[in-house]
mmCIF file of C-alpha atoms in Angstrom:
data_model
loop_
_atom_site.group_PDB
_atom_site.id
_atom_site.type_symbol
_atom_site.label_atom_id
_atom_site.label_comp_id
_atom_site.label_asym_id
_atom_site.label_seq_id
_atom_site.Cartn_x
_atom_site.Cartn_y
_atom_site.Cartn_z
ATOM 1 C CA MET A 1 120.149 90.862 62.728
ATOM 2 C CA SER A 2 120.624 88.878 65.934
ATOM 3 C CA LEU A 3 121.173 90.561 69.296
ATOM 4 C CA LEU A 4 124.811 89.412 69.385
ATOM 5 C CA LYS A 5 125.576 90.808 65.907
ATOM 6 C CA ARG A 6 123.913 94.108 66.759
ATOM 7 C CA LEU A 7 126.002 94.449 69.922
ATOM 8 C CA LEU A 8 129.307 93.474 68.310
ATOM 9 C CA ASN A 9 128.961 94.899 64.789
ATOM 10 C CA PRO A 10 131.011 98.161 64.614
ATOM 11 C CA ASN A 11 128.918 99.329 61.662
ATOM 12 C CA TYR A 12 125.650 98.909 63.522
ATOM 13 C CA LYS A 13 125.457 102.555 64.651
ATOM 14 C CA SER A 14 126.146 103.829 61.160
ATOM 15 C CA ASP A 15 123.527 101.394 59.847
ATOM 16 C CA GLU A 16 121.085 102.815 62.367
ATOM 17 C CA LYS A 17 121.838 106.381 61.220
ATOM 18 C CA ALA A 18 121.148 105.336 57.657
ATOM 19 C CA LYS A 19 117.848 103.803 58.757
ATOM 20 C CA GLN A 20 116.908 106.988 60.615
ATOM 21 C CA ALA A 21 117.698 109.093 57.541
ATOM 22 C CA ASP A 22 115.607 106.737 55.441
ATOM 23 C CA LYS A 23 112.801 106.991 57.982
ATOM 24 C CA ALA A 24 112.886 110.794 57.729
ATOM 25 C CA ASP A 25 112.448 110.521 53.971
ATOM 26 C CA ARG A 26 109.499 108.188 54.283
ATOM 27 C CA SER A 27 105.982 109.509 53.949
ATOM 28 C CA SER A 28 104.101 110.146 57.168
ATOM 29 C CA TYR A 29 101.426 107.789 55.811
ATOM 30 C CA PHE A 30 103.732 104.769 56.194
ATOM 31 C CA PRO A 31 103.385 102.877 59.484
ATOM 32 C CA GLU A 32 106.291 103.315 61.911
ATOM 33 C CA GLN A 33 108.707 100.378 62.014
ATOM 34 C CA LYS A 34 108.444 98.237 65.120
ATOM 35 C CA LEU A 35 111.562 97.664 67.243
ATOM 36 C CA PRO A 36 112.456 93.963 67.789
ATOM 37 C CA ILE A 37 111.480 92.854 71.295
ATOM 38 C CA ASP A 38 115.037 91.910 72.311
ATOM 39 C CA GLU A 39 116.319 95.349 71.338
ATOM 40 C CA LYS A 40 113.383 97.040 73.067
ATOM 41 C CA PHE A 41 113.971 95.053 76.254
ATOM 42 C CA THR A 42 117.687 95.883 76.281
ATOM 43 C CA PHE A 43 116.972 99.606 75.865
ATOM 44 C CA ASN A 44 114.236 99.735 78.535
ATOM 45 C CA PHE A 45 116.151 97.532 80.982
ATOM 46 C CA LYS A 46 119.254 99.736 80.795
ATOM 47 C CA ASN A 47 117.055 102.837 81.008
ATOM 48 C CA ASN A 48 115.678 101.448 84.286
ATOM 49 C CA GLY A 49 119.246 101.277 85.631
ATOM 50 C CA GLY A 50 119.868 97.542 85.132
ATOM 51 C CA LYS A 51 123.310 96.129 84.314
ATOM 52 C CA PHE A 52 123.068 93.964 81.216
ATOM 53 C CA ILE A 53 125.634 91.262 80.309
ATOM 54 C CA TYR A 54 125.055 89.316 77.092
ATOM 55 C CA CYS A 55 126.624 85.822 76.999
ATOM 56 C CA GLU A 56 126.988 83.376 74.109
ATOM 57 C CA ASP A 57 127.626 80.272 76.232
ATOM 58 C CA TRP A 58 128.213 79.002 79.766
ATOM 59 C CA GLU A 59 131.878 79.946 79.601
ATOM 60 C CA ASP A 60 130.822 83.576 79.080
ATOM 61 C CA ILE A 61 128.331 83.257 81.940
ATOM 62 C CA SER A 62 131.016 81.976 84.337
ATOM 63 C CA GLU A 63 133.437 84.731 83.336
ATOM 64 C CA ALA A 64 130.802 87.439 83.752
ATOM 65 C CA PHE A 65 129.733 86.031 87.134
ATOM 66 C CA ASP A 66 133.357 85.963 88.291
ATOM 67 C CA ASN A 67 133.796 89.604 87.248
ATOM 68 C CA ILE A 68 130.691 90.599 89.221
ATOM 69 C CA MET A 69 132.053 88.822 92.302
ATOM 70 C CA LEU A 70 135.413 90.588 91.981
ATOM 71 C CA GLU A 71 133.886 93.988 91.243
ATOM 72 C CA ASN A 72 131.709 93.895 94.373
ATOM 73 C CA ASP A 73 133.936 91.776 96.637
ATOM 74 C CA TRP A 74 131.145 89.217 97.066
ATOM 75 C CA TYR A 75 133.253 86.082 97.405
ATOM 76 C CA GLU A 76 132.830 84.042 100.606
ATOM 77 C CA GLN A 77 129.439 85.668 101.199
ATOM 78 C CA ASN A 78 125.958 84.299 101.889
ATOM 79 C CA VAL A 79 123.798 84.110 98.773
ATOM 80 C CA PHE A 80 120.006 83.736 98.842
ATOM 81 C CA CYS A 81 119.227 81.155 96.151
ATOM 82 C CA VAL A 82 116.437 78.565 95.968
ATOM 83 C CA ASN A 83 117.291 77.277 92.483
ATOM 84 C CA GLU A 84 119.148 73.945 92.562
ATOM 85 C CA MET A 85 120.402 74.266 88.977
ATOM 86 C CA LEU A 86 122.170 77.521 89.843
ATOM 87 C CA THR A 87 123.652 76.239 93.099
ATOM 88 C CA LYS A 88 125.127 73.245 91.239
ATOM 89 C CA LYS A 89 126.407 75.264 88.264
ATOM 90 C CA PHE A 90 128.104 77.831 90.505
ATOM 91 C CA ASP A 91 129.224 75.492 93.267
ATOM 92 C CA GLY A 92 132.922 76.232 92.621
ATOM 93 C CA PHE A 93 132.731 79.977 93.310
ATOM 94 C CA ASN A 94 133.338 79.797 97.061
ATOM 95 C CA LEU A 95 129.889 81.060 98.013
ATOM 96 C CA ASN A 96 127.531 79.991 100.781
ATOM 97 C CA PHE A 97 124.151 79.315 99.131
ATOM 98 C CA THR A 98 121.338 79.678 101.635
ATOM 99 C CA LYS A 99 117.577 80.160 101.851
ATOM 100 C CA ASN A 100 118.122 83.004 104.316
ATOM 101 C CA THR A 101 117.200 86.400 102.857
ATOM 102 C CA ASP A 102 119.735 88.091 105.144
ATOM 103 C CA SER A 103 122.396 87.611 102.464
ATOM 104 C CA LYS A 104 124.732 89.735 100.380
ATOM 105 C CA PHE A 105 122.801 89.132 97.152
ATOM 106 C CA PHE A 106 119.898 87.236 95.592
ATOM 107 C CA PHE A 107 120.821 84.837 92.767
ATOM 108 C CA SER A 108 117.943 83.507 90.698
ATOM 109 C CA THR A 109 116.311 82.660 87.422
ATOM 110 C CA CYS A 110 113.112 84.477 86.416
ATOM 111 C CA GLU A 111 109.832 83.779 84.626
ATOM 112 C CA SER A 112 110.181 86.304 81.788
ATOM 113 C CA LEU A 113 111.908 89.464 80.628
ATOM 114 C CA VAL A 114 109.292 92.036 79.603
ATOM 115 C CA SER A 115 110.378 94.224 76.688
ATOM 116 C CA THR A 116 107.606 96.849 76.963
ATOM 117 C CA ASN A 117 108.954 98.268 80.224
ATOM 118 C CA GLY A 118 112.286 96.441 80.697
ATOM 119 C CA SER A 119 111.072 94.621 83.790
ATOM 120 C CA ILE A 120 111.809 91.187 85.284
ATOM 121 C CA LEU A 121 108.823 88.906 85.969
ATOM 122 C CA LEU A 122 109.218 86.761 89.102
ATOM 123 C CA SER A 123 106.978 84.302 90.916
ATOM 124 C CA SER A 124 107.008 81.985 93.912
ATOM 125 C CA ASN A 125 109.228 79.687 91.823
ATOM 126 C CA GLN A 126 112.026 82.164 92.450
ATOM 127 C CA ILE A 127 111.116 84.114 95.596
ATOM 128 C CA LYS A 128 108.742 81.717 97.402
ATOM 129 C CA GLU A 129 106.299 83.900 99.338
ATOM 130 C CA LYS A 130 108.763 86.691 100.074
ATOM 131 C CA LYS A 131 108.042 90.325 99.284
ATOM 132 C CA LEU A 132 110.573 92.196 97.159
ATOM 133 C CA SER A 133 111.325 94.437 100.138
ATOM 134 C CA GLU A 134 112.380 91.340 102.129
ATOM 135 C CA LEU A 135 114.981 90.288 99.576
ATOM 136 C CA PRO A 136 118.608 91.486 99.483
ATOM 137 C CA SER A 137 119.186 94.810 97.724
ATOM 138 C CA ASN A 138 121.565 93.170 95.234
ATOM 139 C CA PHE A 139 120.231 90.846 92.512
ATOM 140 C CA ILE A 140 121.929 88.653 89.926
ATOM 141 C CA ILE A 141 119.352 87.230 87.524
ATOM 142 C CA PHE A 142 120.143 84.458 85.044
ATOM 143 C CA ALA A 143 117.867 84.346 81.989
ATOM 144 C CA THR A 144 117.859 83.264 78.350
ATOM 145 C CA THR A 145 116.897 85.151 75.203
ATOM 146 C CA SER A 146 113.911 82.824 74.686
ATOM 147 C CA GLN A 147 112.394 84.275 77.888
ATOM 148 C CA ILE A 148 111.940 87.748 76.385
ATOM 149 C CA VAL A 149 108.266 88.546 75.907
ATOM 150 C CA GLU A 150 106.482 91.656 74.640
ATOM 151 C CA THR A 151 104.131 92.331 77.559
ATOM 152 C CA ILE A 152 103.431 91.270 81.144
ATOM 153 C CA SER A 153 100.209 89.606 79.917
ATOM 154 C CA GLU A 154 102.259 87.431 77.572
ATOM 155 C CA GLY A 155 104.554 86.527 80.459
ATOM 156 C CA LEU A 156 101.571 85.537 82.591
ATOM 157 C CA ARG A 157 100.200 83.344 79.788
ATOM 158 C CA LYS A 158 103.595 81.700 79.536
ATOM 159 C CA ILE A 159 103.555 80.894 83.261
ATOM 160 C CA LYS A 160 100.069 79.382 82.939
ATOM 161 C CA ASN A 161 100.979 77.308 79.866
ATOM 162 C CA GLN A 162 104.147 75.944 81.469
ATOM 163 C CA SER A 163 102.395 75.028 84.712
ATOM 164 C CA THR A 164 101.042 71.496 84.992
ATOM 165 C CA GLY A 165 98.450 71.368 87.738
ATOM 166 C CA TYR A 166 100.160 74.089 89.778
ATOM 167 C CA ILE A 167 100.209 77.783 88.928
ATOM 168 C CA PRO A 168 102.876 79.730 90.866
ATOM 169 C CA SER A 169 101.650 82.371 93.285
ATOM 170 C CA ASN A 170 103.289 85.623 94.409
ATOM 171 C CA ILE A 171 103.769 86.845 90.827
ATOM 172 C CA THR A 172 105.443 90.247 90.676
ATOM 173 C CA THR A 173 107.645 92.418 88.485
ATOM 174 C CA ILE A 174 110.667 94.503 89.302
ATOM 175 C CA GLN A 175 111.815 97.351 87.070
ATOM 176 C CA ASP A 176 113.539 99.834 89.358
ATOM 177 C CA PHE A 177 117.276 99.069 89.346
ATOM 178 C CA GLU A 178 118.738 102.374 90.531
ATOM 179 C CA THR A 179 118.986 102.295 94.307
ATOM 180 C CA GLU A 180 120.474 105.787 94.590
ATOM 181 C CA LYS A 181 118.096 107.700 92.354
ATOM 182 C CA GLU A 182 115.589 110.170 93.734
ATOM 183 C CA LYS A 183 112.087 108.729 93.822
ATOM 184 C CA ASP A 184 109.169 110.338 92.048
ATOM 185 C CA PHE A 185 105.488 109.732 92.781
ATOM 186 C CA MET A 186 105.324 106.967 90.142
ATOM 187 C CA SER A 187 107.965 104.868 91.918
ATOM 188 C CA TYR A 188 106.843 105.627 95.478
ATOM 189 C CA GLY A 189 106.695 102.464 97.564
ATOM 190 C CA SER A 190 108.689 100.356 95.092
ATOM 191 C CA SER A 191 111.736 98.394 96.196
ATOM 192 C CA ALA A 192 114.753 99.368 94.078
ATOM 193 C CA LYS A 193 117.374 96.688 93.494
ATOM 194 C CA ASN A 194 120.947 96.803 92.260
ATOM 195 C CA LEU A 195 120.451 94.269 89.471
ATOM 196 C CA TYR A 196 122.777 92.404 87.119
ATOM 197 C CA LEU A 197 121.269 90.387 84.269
ATOM 198 C CA LEU A 198 123.249 87.472 82.827
ATOM 199 C CA LEU A 199 121.484 86.835 79.510
ATOM 200 C CA LEU A 200 122.365 83.590 77.714
ATOM 201 C CA GLU A 201 121.707 83.264 73.977
ATOM 202 C CA ASP A 202 119.576 80.160 73.355
ATOM 203 C CA LEU A 203 117.813 81.038 70.093
#
């Protein structure tokens, strides 16, 4: 079942309960069923505190973006964005696109979405040579379903395969999207971001 059908199908939860009951009846010698990577990413991303918005087309993307602007009162603000495709697509939203990190939010694409830990893989293609701590605390990331990968290693291979003569530097991941939560020793030193993900179906 596709991601869209799983999200919109009212019987999906009852289907899942049936599957869980069936799983309980199965012998312990059977291998455990593997969760699809899109479903695993969605679960882990939300568990990290990210705000996930699934979109079927560009009309959905524009509507979701508009709602984010209204919700946070971000209209007429500076936006750190180095991606020309995004600045052209969202030119009519009364925003000041700049390469200055002292902005209200960071608007960008990404390299991959990593399902294993629900993280976002970024490189110098998106953030130049900036550190995550230098970027605005608010992120809006635009990505497509074809960018979901199982592991960080797979994401790195994808970067290498897509690069022709130039491999991006400053490759990093971000997976802490709850700016208000209390830090534990595992997240010490990380830079939490308030992150919205606009995910466009392209499969």
